[in-house]
PDB file of N, CA and C in Angstrom:
ATOM      1  N   MET S   1     -64.534  26.525 144.307  1.00  0.00           N
ATOM      2  CA  MET S   1     -64.768  26.412 145.757  1.00  0.00           C
ATOM      3  C   MET S   1     -64.556  25.006 146.156  1.00  0.00           C
ATOM      4  N   ASN S   2     -63.766  24.884 147.331  1.00  0.00           N
ATOM      5  CA  ASN S   2     -63.510  23.706 147.907  1.00  0.00           C
ATOM      6  C   ASN S   2     -64.863  23.001 148.531  1.00  0.00           C
ATOM      7  N   ASP S   3     -64.830  21.632 148.302  1.00  0.00           N
ATOM      8  CA  ASP S   3     -65.918  20.872 148.711  1.00  0.00           C
ATOM      9  C   ASP S   3     -65.629  20.588 150.368  1.00  0.00           C
ATOM     10  N   VAL S   4     -66.480  20.693 150.960  1.00  0.00           N
ATOM     11  CA  VAL S   4     -66.506  20.303 152.432  1.00  0.00           C
ATOM     12  C   VAL S   4     -66.496  18.917 152.434  1.00  0.00           C
ATOM     13  N   ILE S   5     -65.745  18.284 153.423  1.00  0.00           N
ATOM     14  CA  ILE S   5     -65.472  16.925 153.642  1.00  0.00           C
ATOM     15  C   ILE S   5     -66.216  16.459 154.850  1.00  0.00           C
ATOM     16  N   ASN S   6     -66.769  15.354 155.005  1.00  0.00           N
ATOM     17  CA  ASN S   6     -67.491  14.904 156.072  1.00  0.00           C
ATOM     18  C   ASN S   6     -66.466  13.772 156.777  1.00  0.00           C
ATOM     19  N   ALA S   7     -65.735  14.124 157.884  1.00  0.00           N
ATOM     20  CA  ALA S   7     -64.660  13.283 158.518  1.00  0.00           C
ATOM     21  C   ALA S   7     -65.402  12.146 159.484  1.00  0.00           C
ATOM     22  N   THR S   8     -64.654  11.054 159.449  1.00  0.00           N
ATOM     23  CA  THR S   8     -65.031  10.032 160.275  1.00  0.00           C
ATOM     24  C   THR S   8     -63.754   9.575 160.988  1.00  0.00           C
ATOM     25  N   THR S   9     -63.801   8.483 161.852  1.00  0.00           N
ATOM     26  CA  THR S   9     -62.892   8.112 162.610  1.00  0.00           C
ATOM     27  C   THR S   9     -61.879   7.428 161.533  1.00  0.00           C
ATOM     28  N   GLU S  10     -62.463   6.889 160.368  1.00  0.00           N
ATOM     29  CA  GLU S  10     -61.530   6.123 159.621  1.00  0.00           C
ATOM     30  C   GLU S  10     -60.762   7.039 158.588  1.00  0.00           C
ATOM     31  N   ASN S  11     -61.354   8.301 158.250  1.00  0.00           N
ATOM     32  CA  ASN S  11     -60.657   9.073 157.310  1.00  0.00           C
ATOM     33  C   ASN S  11     -60.058  10.365 157.935  1.00  0.00           C
ATOM     34  N   PHE S  12     -60.312  10.415 159.270  1.00  0.00           N
ATOM     35  CA  PHE S  12     -59.649  11.888 159.743  1.00  0.00           C
ATOM     36  C   PHE S  12     -58.280  11.938 159.683  1.00  0.00           C
ATOM     37  N   ALA S  13     -57.424  10.909 159.845  1.00  0.00           N
ATOM     38  CA  ALA S  13     -55.933  11.164 159.698  1.00  0.00           C
ATOM     39  C   ALA S  13     -55.591  11.569 158.395  1.00  0.00           C
ATOM     40  N   ALA S  14     -56.145  10.841 157.362  1.00  0.00           N
ATOM     41  CA  ALA S  14     -55.965  11.246 156.008  1.00  0.00           C
ATOM     42  C   ALA S  14     -56.320  12.711 155.584  1.00  0.00           C
ATOM     43  N   GLU S  15     -57.554  12.953 156.026  1.00  0.00           N
ATOM     44  CA  GLU S  15     -58.016  14.372 155.705  1.00  0.00           C
ATOM     45  C   GLU S  15     -57.706  15.393 156.360  1.00  0.00           C
ATOM     46  N   VAL S  16     -57.032  15.200 157.778  1.00  0.00           N
ATOM     47  CA  VAL S  16     -56.776  16.297 158.523  1.00  0.00           C
ATOM     48  C   VAL S  16     -55.408  16.274 159.013  1.00  0.00           C
ATOM     49  N   LEU S  17     -54.969  15.163 159.698  1.00  0.00           N
ATOM     50  CA  LEU S  17     -53.667  15.264 160.373  1.00  0.00           C
ATOM     51  C   LEU S  17     -52.587  14.997 159.257  1.00  0.00           C
ATOM     52  N   GLU S  18     -52.884  14.508 158.076  1.00  0.00           N
ATOM     53  CA  GLU S  18     -51.603  14.252 157.148  1.00  0.00           C
ATOM     54  C   GLU S  18     -51.985  15.191 156.000  1.00  0.00           C
ATOM     55  N   ALA S  19     -52.825  16.030 155.961  1.00  0.00           N
ATOM     56  CA  ALA S  19     -53.184  17.202 154.789  1.00  0.00           C
ATOM     57  C   ALA S  19     -51.976  18.145 154.979  1.00  0.00           C
ATOM     58  N   GLU S  20     -51.807  18.706 153.717  1.00  0.00           N
ATOM     59  CA  GLU S  20     -50.968  19.937 153.539  1.00  0.00           C
ATOM     60  C   GLU S  20     -51.656  21.067 153.739  1.00  0.00           C
ATOM     61  N   GLY S  21     -50.962  22.255 154.246  1.00  0.00           N
ATOM     62  CA  GLY S  21     -51.706  23.434 154.653  1.00  0.00           C
ATOM     63  C   GLY S  21     -52.662  23.451 155.721  1.00  0.00           C
ATOM     64  N   SER S  22     -53.531  24.470 155.647  1.00  0.00           N
ATOM     65  CA  SER S  22     -54.464  24.480 156.871  1.00  0.00           C
ATOM     66  C   SER S  22     -55.750  23.794 156.711  1.00  0.00           C
ATOM     67  N   VAL S  23     -56.324  23.168 157.698  1.00  0.00           N
ATOM     68  CA  VAL S  23     -57.559  22.521 157.538  1.00  0.00           C
ATOM     69  C   VAL S  23     -58.558  23.000 158.858  1.00  0.00           C
ATOM     70  N   ILE S  24     -59.541  23.608 158.424  1.00  0.00           N
ATOM     71  CA  ILE S  24     -60.503  23.949 159.518  1.00  0.00           C
ATOM     72  C   ILE S  24     -61.558  22.731 159.708  1.00  0.00           C
ATOM     73  N   VAL S  25     -61.588  22.152 160.934  1.00  0.00           N
ATOM     74  CA  VAL S  25     -62.516  21.219 161.438  1.00  0.00           C
ATOM     75  C   VAL S  25     -63.592  21.856 162.032  1.00  0.00           C
ATOM     76  N   ASP S  26     -64.741  21.481 161.766  1.00  0.00           N
ATOM     77  CA  ASP S  26     -66.150  21.936 162.150  1.00  0.00           C
ATOM     78  C   ASP S  26     -66.691  20.932 162.912  1.00  0.00           C
ATOM     79  N   PHE S  27     -66.564  20.929 164.382  1.00  0.00           N
ATOM     80  CA  PHE S  27     -67.350  19.987 165.131  1.00  0.00           C
ATOM     81  C   PHE S  27     -68.648  20.423 165.419  1.00  0.00           C
ATOM     82  N   TRP S  28     -69.692  19.644 164.896  1.00  0.00           N
ATOM     83  CA  TRP S  28     -70.990  20.182 164.850  1.00  0.00           C
ATOM     84  C   TRP S  28     -71.904  18.847 165.091  1.00  0.00           C
ATOM     85  N   ALA S  29     -73.177  19.304 164.972  1.00  0.00           N
ATOM     86  CA  ALA S  29     -74.368  18.470 165.058  1.00  0.00           C
ATOM     87  C   ALA S  29     -75.537  19.006 164.308  1.00  0.00           C
ATOM     88  N   PRO S  30     -76.442  18.030 163.599  1.00  0.00           N
ATOM     89  CA  PRO S  30     -77.609  18.424 163.073  1.00  0.00           C
ATOM     90  C   PRO S  30     -78.559  19.442 163.644  1.00  0.00           C
ATOM     91  N   TRP S  31     -78.869  18.870 165.053  1.00  0.00           N
ATOM     92  CA  TRP S  31     -79.765  19.646 165.821  1.00  0.00           C
ATOM     93  C   TRP S  31     -79.186  21.005 166.300  1.00  0.00           C
ATOM     94  N   CYS S  32     -78.045  21.483 166.175  1.00  0.00           N
ATOM     95  CA  CYS S  32     -77.467  22.512 166.615  1.00  0.00           C
ATOM     96  C   CYS S  32     -77.634  23.818 165.818  1.00  0.00           C
ATOM     97  N   GLY S  33     -78.395  24.844 166.326  1.00  0.00           N
ATOM     98  CA  GLY S  33     -78.817  25.915 165.400  1.00  0.00           C
ATOM     99  C   GLY S  33     -77.594  26.766 165.151  1.00  0.00           C
ATOM    100  N   PRO S  34     -76.661  27.098 165.947  1.00  0.00           N
ATOM    101  CA  PRO S  34     -75.446  27.910 165.757  1.00  0.00           C
ATOM    102  C   PRO S  34     -74.579  26.929 164.646  1.00  0.00           C
ATOM    103  N   CYS S  35     -74.576  25.698 164.912  1.00  0.00           N
ATOM    104  CA  CYS S  35     -73.813  25.020 163.852  1.00  0.00           C
ATOM    105  C   CYS S  35     -74.411  25.254 162.387  1.00  0.00           C
ATOM    106  N   ARG S  36     -75.608  25.233 162.235  1.00  0.00           N
ATOM    107  CA  ARG S  36     -76.288  25.302 160.932  1.00  0.00           C
ATOM    108  C   ARG S  36     -76.088  26.831 160.481  1.00  0.00           C
ATOM    109  N   GLN S  37     -75.866  27.705 161.319  1.00  0.00           N
ATOM    110  CA  GLN S  37     -75.672  29.278 160.982  1.00  0.00           C
ATOM    111  C   GLN S  37     -74.234  29.384 160.487  1.00  0.00           C
ATOM    112  N   LEU S  38     -73.363  28.720 161.144  1.00  0.00           N
ATOM    113  CA  LEU S  38     -71.842  28.664 160.891  1.00  0.00           C
ATOM    114  C   LEU S  38     -71.407  28.025 159.466  1.00  0.00           C
ATOM    115  N   SER S  39     -72.271  27.001 159.090  1.00  0.00           N
ATOM    116  CA  SER S  39     -71.959  26.198 157.802  1.00  0.00           C
ATOM    117  C   SER S  39     -71.797  27.176 156.746  1.00  0.00           C
ATOM    118  N   PRO S  40     -72.555  28.008 156.333  1.00  0.00           N
ATOM    119  CA  PRO S  40     -72.235  28.877 155.026  1.00  0.00           C
ATOM    120  C   PRO S  40     -71.188  29.672 155.253  1.00  0.00           C
ATOM    121  N   ILE S  41     -70.917  30.201 156.469  1.00  0.00           N
ATOM    122  CA  ILE S  41     -69.757  30.990 156.580  1.00  0.00           C
ATOM    123  C   ILE S  41     -68.430  30.329 156.209  1.00  0.00           C
ATOM    124  N   LEU S  42     -68.356  28.985 156.871  1.00  0.00           N
ATOM    125  CA  LEU S  42     -67.085  28.365 156.625  1.00  0.00           C
ATOM    126  C   LEU S  42     -67.115  27.953 155.045  1.00  0.00           C
ATOM    127  N   ASP S  43     -68.256  27.760 154.399  1.00  0.00           N
ATOM    128  CA  ASP S  43     -68.109  27.646 152.859  1.00  0.00           C
ATOM    129  C   ASP S  43     -67.545  28.701 152.212  1.00  0.00           C
ATOM    130  N   GLN S  44     -67.995  29.971 152.711  1.00  0.00           N
ATOM    131  CA  GLN S  44     -67.200  31.150 152.110  1.00  0.00           C
ATOM    132  C   GLN S  44     -65.865  31.230 152.293  1.00  0.00           C
ATOM    133  N   ILE S  45     -65.448  30.988 153.547  1.00  0.00           N
ATOM    134  CA  ILE S  45     -64.052  31.119 153.863  1.00  0.00           C
ATOM    135  C   ILE S  45     -63.281  30.091 152.895  1.00  0.00           C
ATOM    136  N   ALA S  46     -63.824  28.842 152.803  1.00  0.00           N
ATOM    137  CA  ALA S  46     -63.049  27.797 152.056  1.00  0.00           C
ATOM    138  C   ALA S  46     -63.246  28.449 150.480  1.00  0.00           C
ATOM    139  N   ALA S  47     -63.997  29.121 150.000  1.00  0.00           N
ATOM    140  CA  ALA S  47     -64.221  29.583 148.772  1.00  0.00           C
ATOM    141  C   ALA S  47     -63.233  30.592 148.626  1.00  0.00           C
ATOM    142  N   GLU S  48     -63.048  31.441 149.417  1.00  0.00           N
ATOM    143  CA  GLU S  48     -62.102  32.582 149.387  1.00  0.00           C
ATOM    144  C   GLU S  48     -60.743  32.192 149.716  1.00  0.00           C
ATOM    145  N   HIS S  49     -60.465  30.974 150.188  1.00  0.00           N
ATOM    146  CA  HIS S  49     -59.029  30.548 150.633  1.00  0.00           C
ATOM    147  C   HIS S  49     -58.703  29.329 150.024  1.00  0.00           C
ATOM    148  N   PRO S  50     -58.565  29.098 148.730  1.00  0.00           N
ATOM    149  CA  PRO S  50     -58.439  27.920 147.956  1.00  0.00           C
ATOM    150  C   PRO S  50     -57.599  26.738 148.512  1.00  0.00           C
ATOM    151  N   ASN S  51     -56.555  27.235 149.461  1.00  0.00           N
ATOM    152  CA  ASN S  51     -55.550  26.231 150.006  1.00  0.00           C
ATOM    153  C   ASN S  51     -56.019  25.859 151.383  1.00  0.00           C
ATOM    154  N   VAL S  52     -57.116  26.281 151.698  1.00  0.00           N
ATOM    155  CA  VAL S  52     -57.682  25.875 152.987  1.00  0.00           C
ATOM    156  C   VAL S  52     -58.823  24.784 152.785  1.00  0.00           C
ATOM    157  N   LYS S  53     -58.599  23.681 153.639  1.00  0.00           N
ATOM    158  CA  LYS S  53     -59.602  22.661 153.355  1.00  0.00           C
ATOM    159  C   LYS S  53     -60.526  22.716 154.573  1.00  0.00           C
ATOM    160  N   VAL S  54     -61.833  22.610 154.358  1.00  0.00           N
ATOM    161  CA  VAL S  54     -62.811  22.526 155.474  1.00  0.00           C
ATOM    162  C   VAL S  54     -63.385  21.074 155.733  1.00  0.00           C
ATOM    163  N   VAL S  55     -63.275  20.712 157.023  1.00  0.00           N
ATOM    164  CA  VAL S  55     -63.601  19.203 157.121  1.00  0.00           C
ATOM    165  C   VAL S  55     -64.865  19.343 158.405  1.00  0.00           C
ATOM    166  N   LYS S  56     -65.927  18.555 158.329  1.00  0.00           N
ATOM    167  CA  LYS S  56     -66.858  18.618 159.208  1.00  0.00           C
ATOM    168  C   LYS S  56     -67.075  17.414 159.978  1.00  0.00           C
ATOM    169  N   VAL S  57     -67.169  17.301 161.297  1.00  0.00           N
ATOM    170  CA  VAL S  57     -67.137  16.091 162.155  1.00  0.00           C
ATOM    171  C   VAL S  57     -68.545  16.066 162.779  1.00  0.00           C
ATOM    172  N   ASN S  58     -69.387  15.273 162.647  1.00  0.00           N
ATOM    173  CA  ASN S  58     -70.761  15.171 163.190  1.00  0.00           C
ATOM    174  C   ASN S  58     -70.443  14.526 164.524  1.00  0.00           C
ATOM    175  N   VAL S  59     -70.503  15.270 165.757  1.00  0.00           N
ATOM    176  CA  VAL S  59     -70.324  14.844 167.080  1.00  0.00           C
ATOM    177  C   VAL S  59     -71.218  13.689 167.705  1.00  0.00           C
ATOM    178  N   ASP S  60     -72.442  13.593 166.862  1.00  0.00           N
ATOM    179  CA  ASP S  60     -73.278  12.620 167.315  1.00  0.00           C
ATOM    180  C   ASP S  60     -72.811  11.268 166.853  1.00  0.00           C
ATOM    181  N   ASP S  61     -72.410  11.376 165.578  1.00  0.00           N
ATOM    182  CA  ASP S  61     -71.961   9.987 164.864  1.00  0.00           C
ATOM    183  C   ASP S  61     -70.280   9.509 165.223  1.00  0.00           C
ATOM    184  N   GLU S  62     -69.698  10.685 165.601  1.00  0.00           N
ATOM    185  CA  GLU S  62     -68.193  10.478 165.634  1.00  0.00           C
ATOM    186  C   GLU S  62     -67.863  10.912 167.099  1.00  0.00           C
ATOM    187  N   PHE S  63     -68.323  10.294 168.027  1.00  0.00           N
ATOM    188  CA  PHE S  63     -68.208  10.574 169.685  1.00  0.00           C
ATOM    189  C   PHE S  63     -66.714  10.454 169.953  1.00  0.00           C
ATOM    190  N   ASP S  64     -66.133   9.467 169.268  1.00  0.00           N
ATOM    191  CA  ASP S  64     -64.664   9.110 169.911  1.00  0.00           C
ATOM    192  C   ASP S  64     -63.740  10.273 169.337  1.00  0.00           C
ATOM    193  N   LEU S  65     -63.906  10.940 168.053  1.00  0.00           N
ATOM    194  CA  LEU S  65     -63.258  12.057 167.554  1.00  0.00           C
ATOM    195  C   LEU S  65     -63.608  13.267 168.525  1.00  0.00           C
ATOM    196  N   ALA S  66     -64.867  13.480 168.773  1.00  0.00           N
ATOM    197  CA  ALA S  66     -65.122  14.756 169.652  1.00  0.00           C
ATOM    198  C   ALA S  66     -64.469  14.656 171.090  1.00  0.00           C
ATOM    199  N   THR S  67     -64.366  13.478 171.525  1.00  0.00           N
ATOM    200  CA  THR S  67     -63.700  13.079 172.856  1.00  0.00           C
ATOM    201  C   THR S  67     -62.180  13.305 172.706  1.00  0.00           C
ATOM    202  N   GLU S  68     -61.529  12.716 171.783  1.00  0.00           N
ATOM    203  CA  GLU S  68     -60.104  12.920 171.723  1.00  0.00           C
ATOM    204  C   GLU S  68     -59.662  14.274 171.590  1.00  0.00           C
ATOM    205  N   TYR S  69     -60.643  15.120 170.832  1.00  0.00           N
ATOM    206  CA  TYR S  69     -60.344  16.442 170.568  1.00  0.00           C
ATOM    207  C   TYR S  69     -61.013  17.491 171.719  1.00  0.00           C
ATOM    208  N   ARG S  70     -61.514  16.908 172.830  1.00  0.00           N
ATOM    209  CA  ARG S  70     -61.957  17.593 173.874  1.00  0.00           C
ATOM    210  C   ARG S  70     -63.060  18.650 173.556  1.00  0.00           C
ATOM    211  N   VAL S  71     -63.896  18.100 172.885  1.00  0.00           N
ATOM    212  CA  VAL S  71     -65.046  19.015 172.339  1.00  0.00           C
ATOM    213  C   VAL S  71     -66.138  18.769 173.316  1.00  0.00           C
ATOM    214  N   THR S  72     -66.493  19.959 174.022  1.00  0.00           N
ATOM    215  CA  THR S  72     -67.442  19.812 175.087  1.00  0.00           C
ATOM    216  C   THR S  72     -68.793  20.862 174.759  1.00  0.00           C
ATOM    217  N   SER S  73     -68.513  21.661 173.734  1.00  0.00           N
ATOM    218  CA  SER S  73     -69.473  22.620 173.466  1.00  0.00           C
ATOM    219  C   SER S  73     -69.252  22.808 171.767  1.00  0.00           C
ATOM    220  N   ILE S  74     -70.459  22.823 171.215  1.00  0.00           N
ATOM    221  CA  ILE S  74     -70.452  22.991 169.740  1.00  0.00           C
ATOM    222  C   ILE S  74     -71.283  24.324 169.402  1.00  0.00           C
ATOM    223  N   PRO S  75     -70.855  24.938 168.248  1.00  0.00           N
ATOM    224  CA  PRO S  75     -69.820  24.547 167.343  1.00  0.00           C
ATOM    225  C   PRO S  75     -68.604  24.590 167.912  1.00  0.00           C
ATOM    226  N   ALA S  76     -67.534  23.812 167.670  1.00  0.00           N
ATOM    227  CA  ALA S  76     -66.232  23.921 167.876  1.00  0.00           C
ATOM    228  C   ALA S  76     -65.551  23.920 166.682  1.00  0.00           C
ATOM    229  N   ILE S  77     -64.523  24.914 166.414  1.00  0.00           N
ATOM    230  CA  ILE S  77     -63.885  24.879 165.319  1.00  0.00           C
ATOM    231  C   ILE S  77     -62.504  24.965 165.550  1.00  0.00           C
ATOM    232  N   LYS S  78     -61.767  23.891 165.185  1.00  0.00           N
ATOM    233  CA  LYS S  78     -60.311  23.919 165.279  1.00  0.00           C
ATOM    234  C   LYS S  78     -59.574  23.897 164.041  1.00  0.00           C
ATOM    235  N   LEU S  79     -58.519  24.766 164.044  1.00  0.00           N
ATOM    236  CA  LEU S  79     -57.669  24.968 162.741  1.00  0.00           C
ATOM    237  C   LEU S  79     -56.399  24.124 162.833  1.00  0.00           C
ATOM    238  N   PHE S  80     -56.292  23.236 161.996  1.00  0.00           N
ATOM    239  CA  PHE S  80     -55.074  22.405 162.180  1.00  0.00           C
ATOM    240  C   PHE S  80     -54.158  22.786 160.914  1.00  0.00           C
ATOM    241  N   ARG S  81     -52.783  22.648 161.283  1.00  0.00           N
ATOM    242  CA  ARG S  81     -51.960  22.911 160.364  1.00  0.00           C
ATOM    243  C   ARG S  81     -50.716  21.962 160.775  1.00  0.00           C
ATOM    244  N   ASP S  82     -50.109  21.016 159.652  1.00  0.00           N
ATOM    245  CA  ASP S  82     -49.172  20.190 159.937  1.00  0.00           C
ATOM    246  C   ASP S  82     -49.677  19.115 161.005  1.00  0.00           C
ATOM    247  N   GLY S  83     -50.946  18.747 161.019  1.00  0.00           N
ATOM    248  CA  GLY S  83     -51.290  17.813 162.116  1.00  0.00           C
ATOM    249  C   GLY S  83     -51.617  18.183 163.331  1.00  0.00           C
ATOM    250  N   GLU S  84     -51.404  19.614 163.603  1.00  0.00           N
ATOM    251  CA  GLU S  84     -51.565  20.128 164.975  1.00  0.00           C
ATOM    252  C   GLU S  84     -52.543  21.071 164.928  1.00  0.00           C
ATOM    253  N   VAL S  85     -53.320  21.041 166.245  1.00  0.00           N
ATOM    254  CA  VAL S  85     -54.342  22.371 166.190  1.00  0.00           C
ATOM    255  C   VAL S  85     -53.556  23.444 166.533  1.00  0.00           C
ATOM    256  N   LYS S  86     -53.747  24.432 165.779  1.00  0.00           N
ATOM    257  CA  LYS S  86     -52.988  25.860 165.883  1.00  0.00           C
ATOM    258  C   LYS S  86     -53.992  26.912 166.642  1.00  0.00           C
ATOM    259  N   LYS S  87     -55.330  26.636 166.465  1.00  0.00           N
ATOM    260  CA  LYS S  87     -56.179  27.635 166.825  1.00  0.00           C
ATOM    261  C   LYS S  87     -57.524  26.996 167.226  1.00  0.00           C
ATOM    262  N   GLU S  88     -58.224  27.354 168.273  1.00  0.00           N
ATOM    263  CA  GLU S  88     -59.567  26.712 168.419  1.00  0.00           C
ATOM    264  C   GLU S  88     -60.512  27.913 168.810  1.00  0.00           C
ATOM    265  N   VAL S  89     -61.876  27.773 168.257  1.00  0.00           N
ATOM    266  CA  VAL S  89     -62.818  28.754 168.442  1.00  0.00           C
ATOM    267  C   VAL S  89     -64.163  27.953 168.813  1.00  0.00           C
ATOM    268  N   VAL S  90     -64.965  28.489 169.919  1.00  0.00           N
ATOM    269  CA  VAL S  90     -65.890  27.773 170.223  1.00  0.00           C
ATOM    270  C   VAL S  90     -67.098  28.757 170.007  1.00  0.00           C
ATOM    271  N   GLY S  91     -68.086  28.289 169.357  1.00  0.00           N
ATOM    272  CA  GLY S  91     -69.448  29.239 169.298  1.00  0.00           C
ATOM    273  C   GLY S  91     -69.392  29.800 167.966  1.00  0.00           C
ATOM    274  N   ALA S  92     -70.491  30.116 167.309  1.00  0.00           N
ATOM    275  CA  ALA S  92     -70.846  30.752 165.937  1.00  0.00           C
ATOM    276  C   ALA S  92     -70.172  32.049 165.953  1.00  0.00           C
ATOM    277  N   ARG S  93     -69.642  32.411 165.003  1.00  0.00           N
ATOM    278  CA  ARG S  93     -68.913  33.865 164.916  1.00  0.00           C
ATOM    279  C   ARG S  93     -69.362  34.298 163.523  1.00  0.00           C
ATOM    280  N   PRO S  94     -69.544  35.840 163.418  1.00  0.00           N
ATOM    281  CA  PRO S  94     -69.549  36.295 162.101  1.00  0.00           C
ATOM    282  C   PRO S  94     -68.003  35.880 161.318  1.00  0.00           C
ATOM    283  N   LYS S  95     -68.278  36.010 159.988  1.00  0.00           N
ATOM    284  CA  LYS S  95     -67.072  35.609 159.117  1.00  0.00           C
ATOM    285  C   LYS S  95     -65.847  36.362 159.424  1.00  0.00           C
ATOM    286  N   GLY S  96     -65.998  37.900 159.624  1.00  0.00           N
ATOM    287  CA  GLY S  96     -64.986  38.708 159.826  1.00  0.00           C
ATOM    288  C   GLY S  96     -64.205  38.286 160.992  1.00  0.00           C
ATOM    289  N   ALA S  97     -64.974  37.954 162.165  1.00  0.00           N
ATOM    290  CA  ALA S  97     -64.476  37.532 163.297  1.00  0.00           C
ATOM    291  C   ALA S  97     -63.634  36.193 163.174  1.00  0.00           C
ATOM    292  N   LEU S  98     -64.036  35.322 162.542  1.00  0.00           N
ATOM    293  CA  LEU S  98     -63.521  34.007 162.414  1.00  0.00           C
ATOM    294  C   LEU S  98     -62.182  34.265 161.577  1.00  0.00           C
ATOM    295  N   GLU S  99     -62.251  35.277 160.455  1.00  0.00           N
ATOM    296  CA  GLU S  99     -60.987  35.415 159.733  1.00  0.00           C
ATOM    297  C   GLU S  99     -59.861  36.194 160.516  1.00  0.00           C
ATOM    298  N   LYS S 100     -60.394  37.101 161.537  1.00  0.00           N
ATOM    299  CA  LYS S 100     -59.322  37.676 162.413  1.00  0.00           C
ATOM    300  C   LYS S 100     -58.792  36.567 163.314  1.00  0.00           C
ATOM    301  N   ASP S 101     -59.752  35.787 163.907  1.00  0.00           N
ATOM    302  CA  ASP S 101     -59.210  34.671 164.921  1.00  0.00           C
ATOM    303  C   ASP S 101     -58.127  33.659 164.122  1.00  0.00           C
ATOM    304  N   PHE S 102     -58.319  33.461 162.761  1.00  0.00           N
ATOM    305  CA  PHE S 102     -57.618  32.656 162.085  1.00  0.00           C
ATOM    306  C   PHE S 102     -56.358  33.277 161.093  1.00  0.00           C
ATOM    307  N   GLU S 103     -56.176  34.665 161.598  1.00  0.00           N
ATOM    308  CA  GLU S 103     -55.319  35.526 160.784  1.00  0.00           C
ATOM    309  C   GLU S 103     -53.939  34.892 160.598  1.00  0.00           C
ATOM    310  N   GLY S 104     -53.360  34.760 159.418  1.00  0.00           N
ATOM    311  CA  GLY S 104     -51.945  34.420 159.302  1.00  0.00           C
ATOM    312  C   GLY S 104     -52.021  32.687 159.032  1.00  0.00           C
ATOM    313  N   LEU S 105     -53.266  32.003 159.214  1.00  0.00           N
ATOM    314  CA  LEU S 105     -53.178  30.579 159.122  1.00  0.00           C
ATOM    315  C   LEU S 105     -54.056  30.124 157.991  1.00  0.00           C
ATOM    316  N   LEU S 106     -54.671  31.284 157.235  1.00  0.00           N
ATOM    317  CA  LEU S 106     -55.564  30.625 155.959  1.00  0.00           C
ATOM    318  C   LEU S 106     -54.851  30.754 154.541  1.00  0.00           C
ATOM    319  N   ASP S 107     -53.616  30.821 154.760  1.00  0.00           N
ATOM    320  CA  ASP S 107     -52.910  30.867 153.386  1.00  0.00           C
ATOM    321  C   ASP S 107     -52.263  29.496 153.162  1.00  0.00           C
TER     322      ASP S 107
END
């Protein structure tokens, strides 16, 4: 199983923008109920897709990153590939819905 990485302004470029393959970035906050519901779903997706990296950005601690990526509502999930956002999803969704949203990008 892939370990979830906590991203900061200092390591975001290395962990996300320069990463090979797909990177799911979960913009979240500890006080957000839907964010807490989504976390185990992202863990499952990471476990089932070994080439996918999951990175979490706490919007309370990393306000500049949240602003840069225009996060106005959480949870906000952005799938990056080759340093670019390829797909964005806002709000908690069931695992099947997320996999359908990210179809073709999880390999």
